[in-house]
Short mmCIF file of C-alpha atoms and ligand atoms in Angstrom, two decimals:
data_model
loop_
_atom_site.label_atom_id
_atom_site.label_comp_id
_atom_site.label_asym_id
_atom_site.label_seq_id
_atom_site.Cartn_x
_atom_site.Cartn_y
_atom_site.Cartn_z
CA MET A 1 -34.42 13.13 22.85
CA THR A 2 -33.58 12.74 19.18
CA PRO A 3 -32.46 9.35 17.99
CA TRP A 4 -29.10 10.66 16.79
CA THR A 5 -28.15 12.16 20.09
CA ALA A 6 -28.95 9.04 22.00
CA ALA A 7 -27.05 6.99 19.52
CA ARG A 8 -23.85 5.10 19.91
CA PHE A 9 -22.29 3.62 16.82
CA SER A 10 -22.37 0.00 17.58
CA ALA A 11 -21.77 -3.35 15.98
CA GLY A 12 -24.98 -5.01 15.00
CA PRO A 13 -25.60 -8.71 14.94
CA LEU A 14 -22.67 -10.67 13.65
CA ARG A 15 -24.54 -11.96 10.64
CA ALA A 16 -26.47 -9.57 8.45
CA PRO A 17 -30.06 -10.51 7.60
CA GLU A 18 -30.56 -11.24 3.94
CA GLY A 19 -30.56 -8.22 1.72
CA MET A 20 -28.72 -5.96 4.13
CA SER A 21 -25.85 -4.02 2.66
CA THR A 22 -23.91 -3.88 5.92
CA ARG A 23 -23.81 -5.39 9.38
CA LEU A 24 -23.43 -2.07 11.11
CA ARG A 25 -26.37 -0.68 12.99
CA LEU A 26 -27.06 2.32 15.12
CA ARG A 27 -28.13 1.69 18.69
CA VAL A 28 -30.83 4.10 19.83
CA ASP A 29 -32.19 3.86 23.34
CA GLY A 30 -31.29 0.20 23.45
CA ASN A 31 -32.84 -0.56 20.04
CA PHE A 32 -30.83 -1.22 16.92
CA LEU A 33 -31.57 0.81 13.84
CA PRO A 34 -29.99 -0.08 10.53
CA LEU A 35 -27.00 2.09 9.78
CA PHE A 36 -27.65 1.99 6.07
CA ALA A 37 -27.18 5.30 4.51
CA ASP A 38 -29.75 4.39 1.86
CA SER A 39 -32.40 3.89 4.52
CA PHE A 40 -31.88 7.30 6.15
CA PRO A 41 -34.30 10.11 5.55
CA ALA A 42 -32.25 11.85 2.87
CA ASN A 43 -32.88 15.32 4.16
CA ASP A 44 -32.32 14.61 7.84
CA LEU A 45 -28.83 15.65 8.83
CA ARG A 46 -29.05 13.92 12.15
CA TYR A 47 -28.92 10.56 10.47
CA GLY A 48 -27.70 10.92 7.14
CA PRO A 49 -25.23 11.53 4.52
CA ALA A 50 -23.47 14.82 4.98
CA ALA A 51 -25.16 17.84 3.53
CA ILE A 52 -23.62 19.20 0.39
CA ARG A 53 -23.42 22.89 1.02
CA GLU A 54 -21.92 26.03 -0.36
CA PRO A 55 -18.12 26.01 -0.40
CA VAL A 56 -16.53 27.65 2.61
CA ARG A 57 -14.66 30.90 1.97
CA PRO A 58 -10.93 30.84 2.63
CA PRO A 59 -10.08 32.09 6.11
CA ARG A 60 -8.80 35.57 6.47
CA HIS A 61 -5.27 35.03 7.68
CA CYS A 62 -3.55 32.68 5.32
CA GLU A 63 -2.24 34.74 2.45
CA ASP A 64 1.21 35.21 3.93
CA THR A 65 1.62 31.52 4.59
CA VAL A 66 0.31 30.02 1.37
CA SER A 67 2.18 26.82 0.65
CA LYS A 68 4.83 26.78 -2.07
CA ILE A 69 3.85 23.26 -3.10
CA ASP A 70 0.90 22.15 -5.18
CA LEU A 71 -1.52 21.19 -2.44
CA ALA A 72 -4.29 20.15 -4.83
CA THR A 73 -1.99 17.49 -6.31
CA GLU A 74 -0.83 16.44 -2.83
CA LEU A 75 -4.44 16.13 -1.70
CA GLU A 76 -5.32 13.73 -4.49
CA ALA A 77 -2.15 11.72 -3.72
CA ALA A 78 -3.25 11.51 -0.09
CA VAL A 79 -6.76 10.46 -1.10
CA VAL A 80 -5.44 7.59 -3.24
CA ALA A 81 -3.20 6.47 -0.36
CA VAL A 82 -6.01 6.56 2.20
CA ARG A 83 -8.41 4.72 -0.10
CA ASP A 84 -5.88 1.91 -0.63
CA ALA A 85 -5.35 1.61 3.11
CA ALA A 86 -9.07 1.73 3.83
CA SER A 87 -9.77 -1.16 1.48
CA VAL A 88 -7.47 -3.41 3.52
CA CYS A 89 -8.87 -2.18 6.84
CA GLN A 90 -12.42 -2.80 5.63
CA SER A 91 -11.71 -6.34 4.56
CA VAL A 92 -9.94 -7.17 7.84
CA GLN A 93 -12.77 -5.62 9.88
CA ASN A 94 -15.40 -7.52 7.92
CA ASP A 95 -13.64 -10.82 8.67
CA LEU A 96 -13.20 -9.76 12.26
CA VAL A 97 -16.84 -9.05 12.90
CA ASN A 98 -17.68 -12.51 11.65
CA ALA A 99 -14.98 -14.23 13.60
CA ALA A 100 -14.66 -15.36 17.17
CA THR A 101 -11.82 -12.85 17.68
CA LEU A 102 -14.23 -10.35 19.22
CA GLU A 103 -14.98 -12.70 22.09
CA LYS A 104 -11.36 -13.73 22.52
CA LYS A 105 -10.33 -10.09 22.67
CA ASP A 106 -7.61 -10.98 20.21
CA ARG A 107 -5.87 -7.82 19.02
CA SER A 108 -3.86 -9.46 16.25
CA PRO A 109 -6.25 -8.51 13.39
CA VAL A 110 -5.91 -4.82 14.18
CA THR A 111 -2.13 -5.23 14.38
CA VAL A 112 -2.10 -6.76 10.91
CA ALA A 113 -4.41 -4.10 9.46
CA ASP A 114 -2.43 -1.32 11.16
CA PHE A 115 0.88 -2.39 9.58
CA ALA A 116 -0.68 -3.15 6.18
CA SER A 117 -2.42 0.24 6.21
CA GLN A 118 0.85 2.07 6.95
CA ALA A 119 2.70 0.08 4.25
CA LEU A 120 0.07 0.98 1.67
CA VAL A 121 -0.11 4.67 2.55
CA CYS A 122 3.69 4.99 2.55
CA SER A 123 4.14 3.12 -0.73
CA SER A 124 1.44 5.18 -2.38
CA LEU A 125 2.89 8.49 -1.17
CA SER A 126 6.38 7.46 -2.20
CA GLY A 127 5.10 7.17 -5.79
CA ASN A 128 2.68 10.10 -5.93
CA SER A 129 3.80 12.77 -3.47
CA LYS A 130 6.66 15.26 -3.69
CA ILE A 131 7.06 15.09 0.10
CA ASP A 132 9.12 12.13 1.21
CA ALA A 133 9.09 12.50 5.01
CA ILE A 134 6.35 10.49 6.74
CA VAL A 135 5.82 10.43 10.49
CA GLY A 136 3.73 7.34 11.08
CA GLU A 137 2.47 5.81 14.28
CA GLU A 138 4.04 2.42 13.46
CA ASP A 139 7.44 1.02 12.51
CA ALA A 140 8.42 -2.46 11.35
CA ALA A 141 10.99 -3.24 14.08
CA ASP A 142 8.70 -5.72 15.86
CA LEU A 143 7.76 -7.39 12.59
CA ARG A 144 11.45 -7.99 11.81
CA GLU A 145 11.97 -9.89 15.09
CA ALA A 146 12.15 -13.67 15.21
CA GLY A 147 8.78 -14.99 16.35
CA ALA A 148 6.78 -12.39 14.39
CA GLU A 149 6.62 -14.53 11.24
CA GLU A 150 2.91 -15.25 11.43
CA THR A 151 1.91 -11.59 11.75
CA ARG A 152 4.50 -10.54 9.17
CA ASP A 153 3.19 -13.04 6.62
CA LYS A 154 -0.36 -11.80 7.09
CA VAL A 155 0.72 -8.17 6.68
CA VAL A 156 2.61 -9.03 3.49
CA GLU A 157 -0.36 -11.00 2.17
CA HIS A 158 -2.65 -7.98 2.63
CA VAL A 159 -0.15 -5.63 1.02
CA ARG A 160 0.14 -8.01 -1.94
CA GLY A 161 -3.64 -8.06 -2.21
CA VAL A 162 -3.50 -4.38 -3.22
CA ARG A 163 0.01 -3.93 -4.73
CA GLY A 164 0.33 -7.29 -6.48
CA ALA A 165 1.86 -10.70 -5.85
CA GLY A 166 5.34 -9.47 -6.77
CA VAL A 167 5.81 -7.48 -3.56
CA SER A 168 8.53 -9.05 -1.40
CA ALA A 169 8.33 -9.22 2.37
CA THR A 170 11.38 -6.94 2.58
CA GLN A 171 9.69 -4.38 0.37
CA ALA A 172 6.51 -4.40 2.49
CA LEU A 173 8.51 -3.88 5.72
CA ASP A 174 10.59 -1.15 4.10
CA TRP A 175 7.40 0.66 3.11
CA ILE A 176 6.25 0.58 6.74
CA ASP A 177 9.59 2.03 7.82
CA LEU A 178 9.27 4.92 5.37
CA GLY A 179 6.92 6.21 8.07
CA GLY A 180 9.67 6.18 10.69
CA VAL A 181 10.78 9.81 10.35
CA ASP A 182 11.33 11.68 13.60
CA PRO A 183 10.61 15.31 12.77
CA ASP A 184 12.77 18.12 14.09
CA ASP A 185 13.24 21.79 13.26
CA SER A 186 14.94 20.93 9.99
CA THR A 187 11.96 18.89 8.70
CA GLU A 188 10.15 21.56 6.71
CA ARG A 189 7.30 19.39 5.49
CA TYR A 190 6.08 15.99 6.45
CA TRP A 191 3.08 13.75 6.35
CA THR A 192 1.76 12.43 9.62
CA LEU A 193 -0.17 9.18 9.54
CA ASP A 194 -2.36 7.22 11.89
CA PRO A 195 -2.90 4.03 9.86
CA ILE A 196 -5.84 3.01 12.07
CA ASP A 197 -7.02 5.66 14.48
CA GLY A 198 -9.50 4.22 16.97
CA THR A 199 -8.17 0.67 17.17
CA LYS A 200 -10.68 -0.16 19.90
CA GLY A 201 -13.54 0.92 17.63
CA PHE A 202 -12.05 -1.12 14.80
CA LEU A 203 -12.01 -4.22 17.04
CA ARG A 204 -15.59 -3.62 18.18
CA GLY A 205 -16.75 -3.33 14.57
CA GLN A 206 -17.49 0.36 15.05
CA GLN A 207 -15.91 3.65 14.03
CA TYR A 208 -12.26 4.11 13.11
CA ALA A 209 -10.34 6.29 10.67
CA ILE A 210 -7.28 6.35 8.47
CA ALA A 211 -5.85 9.79 9.19
CA LEU A 212 -3.26 11.58 7.06
CA GLY A 213 -2.17 15.18 7.61
CA LEU A 214 0.47 17.34 5.97
CA ILE A 215 2.51 19.63 8.22
CA GLU A 216 4.50 22.50 6.78
CA HIS A 217 6.69 24.66 8.99
CA GLY A 218 4.83 23.42 12.05
CA ARG A 219 1.41 24.15 10.60
CA VAL A 220 -1.18 21.70 9.26
CA VAL A 221 -1.90 22.61 5.62
CA LEU A 222 -3.84 19.57 4.39
CA GLY A 223 -5.73 16.68 5.92
CA VAL A 224 -7.58 13.55 4.82
CA LEU A 225 -9.74 11.32 7.01
CA GLY A 226 -11.03 8.05 5.64
CA CYS A 227 -13.96 6.89 7.78
CA PRO A 228 -15.16 3.47 6.55
CA ASN A 229 -18.19 3.30 8.87
CA LEU A 230 -19.54 6.84 8.56
CA PRO A 231 -22.15 7.43 5.86
CA GLY A 232 -20.95 9.27 2.77
CA PRO A 233 -22.69 11.79 0.51
CA ASP A 234 -23.75 9.04 -1.89
CA GLY A 235 -25.85 7.38 0.78
CA GLN A 236 -23.44 4.47 1.21
CA LEU A 237 -21.30 3.64 4.23
CA GLY A 238 -17.81 5.09 4.01
CA CYS A 239 -16.84 8.72 3.65
CA LEU A 240 -13.63 10.57 3.03
CA VAL A 241 -13.40 14.11 4.37
CA SER A 242 -10.54 16.37 3.44
CA ALA A 243 -9.34 19.96 3.61
CA ILE A 244 -6.66 22.22 2.21
CA ARG A 245 -5.76 25.27 4.29
CA GLY A 246 -7.72 28.25 2.98
CA GLN A 247 -9.83 26.22 0.56
CA GLY A 248 -12.62 24.75 2.68
CA ALA A 249 -13.50 21.19 3.61
CA GLU A 250 -15.02 18.52 1.39
CA ILE A 251 -16.63 15.11 1.60
CA ARG A 252 -16.71 12.33 -0.99
CA PRO A 253 -17.55 8.64 -0.97
CA LEU A 254 -14.70 6.59 0.50
CA ASN A 255 -15.11 3.76 -1.95
CA GLY A 256 -15.17 5.91 -5.05
CA SER A 257 -12.77 7.27 -7.58
CA GLY A 258 -11.02 10.64 -7.85
CA ARG A 259 -13.30 13.58 -7.05
CA ASP A 260 -16.52 11.76 -8.00
CA GLY A 261 -19.43 12.71 -5.75
CA ILE A 262 -17.50 15.44 -3.93
CA GLY A 263 -19.18 18.33 -2.12
CA ALA A 264 -18.32 21.02 0.41
CA ILE A 265 -19.15 20.57 4.09
CA ARG A 266 -19.83 23.15 6.75
CA VAL A 267 -20.20 23.11 10.52
CA SER A 268 -23.55 23.68 12.23
CA ASP A 269 -24.72 27.27 12.65
CA ILE A 270 -26.31 26.74 16.08
CA LEU A 271 -25.65 29.72 18.37
CA THR A 272 -26.76 28.50 21.79
CA THR A 273 -25.10 25.75 23.78
CA ALA A 274 -28.41 24.41 25.11
CA GLU A 275 -29.28 23.28 21.58
CA ALA A 276 -25.92 21.62 21.06
CA ARG A 277 -24.84 18.00 20.94
CA PHE A 278 -21.35 17.04 21.94
CA CYS A 279 -19.19 14.10 21.08
CA GLU A 280 -16.41 12.42 22.98
CA SER A 281 -14.36 9.22 23.07
CA VAL A 282 -16.00 5.89 23.77
CA GLU A 283 -12.95 5.12 25.93
CA SER A 284 -13.17 6.85 29.30
CA GLY A 285 -9.37 6.53 29.59
CA HIS A 286 -8.95 8.91 26.63
CA SER A 287 -11.22 11.71 27.84
CA ASP A 288 -12.74 12.42 31.26
CA GLN A 289 -16.42 11.58 30.83
CA GLY A 290 -17.34 12.64 34.38
CA GLN A 291 -16.10 16.15 33.74
CA SER A 292 -17.71 16.32 30.32
CA ALA A 293 -21.09 15.46 31.87
CA GLN A 294 -20.68 18.32 34.37
CA ILE A 295 -19.65 20.73 31.61
CA ALA A 296 -22.57 19.69 29.44
CA ALA A 297 -25.00 20.23 32.32
CA ALA A 298 -23.51 23.68 33.00
CA LEU A 299 -23.97 24.56 29.33
CA GLY A 300 -27.62 23.48 29.42
CA ILE A 301 -26.98 20.57 27.07
CA THR A 302 -29.69 17.96 27.53
CA GLU A 303 -28.78 15.59 24.74
CA GLU A 304 -26.76 12.47 25.53
CA PRO A 305 -23.17 12.61 24.29
CA VAL A 306 -22.39 11.01 20.95
CA ARG A 307 -19.60 8.60 21.85
CA VAL A 308 -17.53 7.62 18.86
CA ASP A 309 -13.98 6.30 18.50
CA SER A 310 -11.30 7.96 16.39
CA GLN A 311 -11.15 11.21 14.45
CA ALA A 312 -14.58 10.38 13.08
CA LYS A 313 -15.59 12.86 15.85
CA TYR A 314 -13.96 15.69 13.89
CA ALA A 315 -15.76 14.53 10.73
CA ILE A 316 -19.08 14.60 12.62
CA VAL A 317 -18.49 18.18 13.87
CA ALA A 318 -17.28 19.30 10.42
CA GLN A 319 -20.54 18.07 8.88
CA GLY A 320 -22.70 19.84 11.45
CA GLN A 321 -23.99 16.62 13.02
CA ALA A 322 -22.66 17.69 16.44
CA GLN A 323 -21.41 21.11 17.53
CA ILE A 324 -18.83 20.26 20.19
CA TYR A 325 -16.03 17.69 20.60
CA LEU A 326 -14.56 17.49 24.11
CA ARG A 327 -11.28 15.69 24.80
CA LEU A 328 -10.53 16.31 28.46
CA PRO A 329 -7.18 15.05 29.79
CA THR A 330 -7.31 12.04 32.08
CA SER A 331 -3.73 12.61 33.22
CA LYS A 332 -1.29 15.53 33.37
CA GLN A 333 1.44 13.41 31.81
CA TYR A 334 -0.29 12.38 28.59
CA ARG A 335 0.75 14.26 25.46
CA GLU A 336 -1.58 14.12 22.47
CA LYS A 337 0.01 12.67 19.32
CA ILE A 338 0.17 14.75 16.14
CA TRP A 339 -1.33 11.96 14.00
CA ASP A 340 -4.39 11.83 16.28
CA HIS A 341 -5.35 15.44 15.47
CA ALA A 342 -3.65 16.92 12.38
CA ALA A 343 -6.19 15.77 9.78
CA GLY A 344 -9.22 16.18 12.05
CA MET A 345 -8.28 19.67 13.15
CA ILE A 346 -7.88 21.11 9.66
CA VAL A 347 -11.11 19.51 8.48
CA VAL A 348 -13.09 21.21 11.28
CA GLU A 349 -11.31 24.54 10.84
CA GLU A 350 -11.86 24.57 7.10
CA ALA A 351 -15.51 23.64 7.60
CA GLY A 352 -15.78 26.91 9.55
CA GLY A 353 -15.22 25.60 13.09
CA THR A 354 -12.67 26.31 15.81
CA VAL A 355 -10.15 23.94 17.43
CA SER A 356 -8.01 24.63 20.48
CA ASP A 357 -6.74 22.91 23.59
CA ILE A 358 -8.62 23.14 26.89
CA ARG A 359 -6.94 26.49 27.67
CA GLY A 360 -8.00 27.97 24.34
CA HIS A 361 -4.51 27.76 22.85
CA PRO A 362 -4.14 26.70 19.21
CA LEU A 363 -2.85 23.15 18.71
CA ASP A 364 0.90 23.54 18.18
CA PHE A 365 2.34 21.09 15.66
CA GLY A 366 5.87 22.49 15.88
CA HIS A 367 7.26 20.06 18.50
CA GLY A 368 7.85 16.74 16.83
CA ARG A 369 5.58 13.77 17.35
CA THR A 370 3.52 15.17 20.24
CA LEU A 371 1.54 18.31 21.02
CA ASP A 372 3.91 19.26 23.84
CA ASN A 373 2.44 22.69 24.47
CA ASN A 374 -1.18 21.57 24.61
CA ALA A 375 -3.53 19.78 26.97
CA GLY A 376 -6.68 18.11 25.67
CA VAL A 377 -8.69 19.29 22.68
CA ILE A 378 -11.88 21.31 22.23
CA ALA A 379 -13.44 21.51 18.77
CA THR A 380 -16.63 23.44 18.13
CA ASN A 381 -18.66 24.98 15.34
CA GLY A 382 -17.05 28.35 16.25
CA PRO A 383 -19.78 30.50 17.81
CA LEU A 384 -19.97 28.17 20.84
CA HIS A 385 -16.23 28.02 21.44
CA ASP A 386 -15.85 30.76 24.07
CA ALA A 387 -18.79 29.51 26.12
CA VAL A 388 -17.41 25.97 26.05
CA LEU A 389 -13.92 27.13 27.11
CA LYS A 390 -15.41 29.07 30.04
CA ALA A 391 -17.38 26.05 31.20
CA VAL A 392 -14.32 23.80 30.81
CA ALA A 393 -12.26 26.18 32.98
CA ASN A 394 -14.88 25.85 35.73
CA PHE A 395 -14.59 22.05 35.97
CA VAL A 396 -11.14 21.14 34.68
CA ASP A 397 -7.77 22.12 36.10
CA VAL A 398 -6.47 23.78 32.94
CA GLY A 399 -3.10 24.48 34.58
P1 LIG B 401 -10.30 8.07 20.59
O1 LIG B 401 -10.69 7.04 19.62
O2 LIG B 401 -10.75 9.45 20.24
O3 LIG B 401 -10.60 7.70 22.01
O4 LIG B 401 -8.74 8.20 20.47
C1 LIG B 401 -7.89 7.16 20.15
C2 LIG B 401 -6.47 7.66 20.38
O5 LIG B 401 -6.31 7.98 21.75
C3 LIG B 401 -5.40 6.65 20.09
O6 LIG B 401 -4.93 6.80 18.79
C4 LIG B 401 -4.30 6.98 21.11
O7 LIG B 401 -3.17 7.56 20.47
C5 LIG B 401 -4.93 8.03 22.00
N1 LIG B 401 -4.73 7.85 23.43
C6 LIG B 401 -4.14 6.82 24.08
N2 LIG B 401 -4.10 7.06 25.43
C7 LIG B 401 -4.67 8.27 25.61
C8 LIG B 401 -4.91 9.08 26.77
N3 LIG B 401 -4.57 8.69 28.00
N4 LIG B 401 -5.51 10.28 26.59
C9 LIG B 401 -5.87 10.70 25.36
N5 LIG B 401 -5.66 9.97 24.23
C10 LIG B 401 -5.07 8.79 24.34
MG1 LIG B 402 -4.81 7.24 16.92
#
């Protein structure tokens, strides 16, 4: 069993030994390995920074639907927004891992970071993007209630830390509410934002993502995932993966500037399922882990699943570090949210992979805030997709 496949991203000791650049460590067969990108074997994909590979060719089918807006400019606007939000999330998580909050199971830090992240993304987009509709996971209604003063003050303080001391509380709350758009058929283009995807991972000091996708006429055309605890191409923790429809997927350091250090990423070219690794949610309530174990066995997969919170799973598949991502419904009622998949899906597709629901249907972003016509998600490197769908149909009631 390779170390990577047995690995769970996991919080290391609460205090870093002297000289360590991060507290995060990788747990392998019960042992902790440092999760320092600079200590990885540079050429070993299983551990390391994403490979910089040849750019991916544009897919065949997109000429008729090429966007009328300047997606390259919108991408850089989205990158700036996600980087601002990530800086706040990183500082809150760093404090959190040191604090007693982990033991108390206190969720308030993630609440603060969630709102501050949405405020920063929305304020940044309102200045830099031509698209003004934002469908965010959060709104400020609760923060405006009496009794929410303590949380509200902390949110405002974090927003001021990035935007300056002159930001009023009203302004910060109004920025959050810019993300309150409810899309319908008349909303041609909109951003969809998960300010902290993987809140449980965030609280555990593990993986989470700031996810921003752009939907145009019901189709995802651009996506950015900021993953503060995944290694980047520079060997440091923190990567930002992104894609524009038809132009391939890219990775750059999260804590960098502009396009510095950017490179193309590509999915794995493995052709047989027995060689594959799969990833899934840490939370068994978000994906049926019993069924995934049966499916993996039927596919001849011997490696342990890579369990990671958030859309970091899509980033891992897009970089070729796993070949399959299974998200198997735990209830018939649950509808996946658009902000949980828009950015991740386009990144995998543009890295050469395939994404569908458990029936093999494309994810349909034309129904407002949820993926009403879909159940679960399967993402693969492409060549393995049909075999995975067949195995899923044998163990899951795909309706
Ligand atoms: P993950 O980190 O991949 O487990 O996914 C986190 C996301 O799961 C959150 O952003 C929630 O929106 C979403 N979620 C919440 N409940 C469920 C559920 N029952 N099934 C699938 N996803 C869910
Ligand atoms: Mg989410």
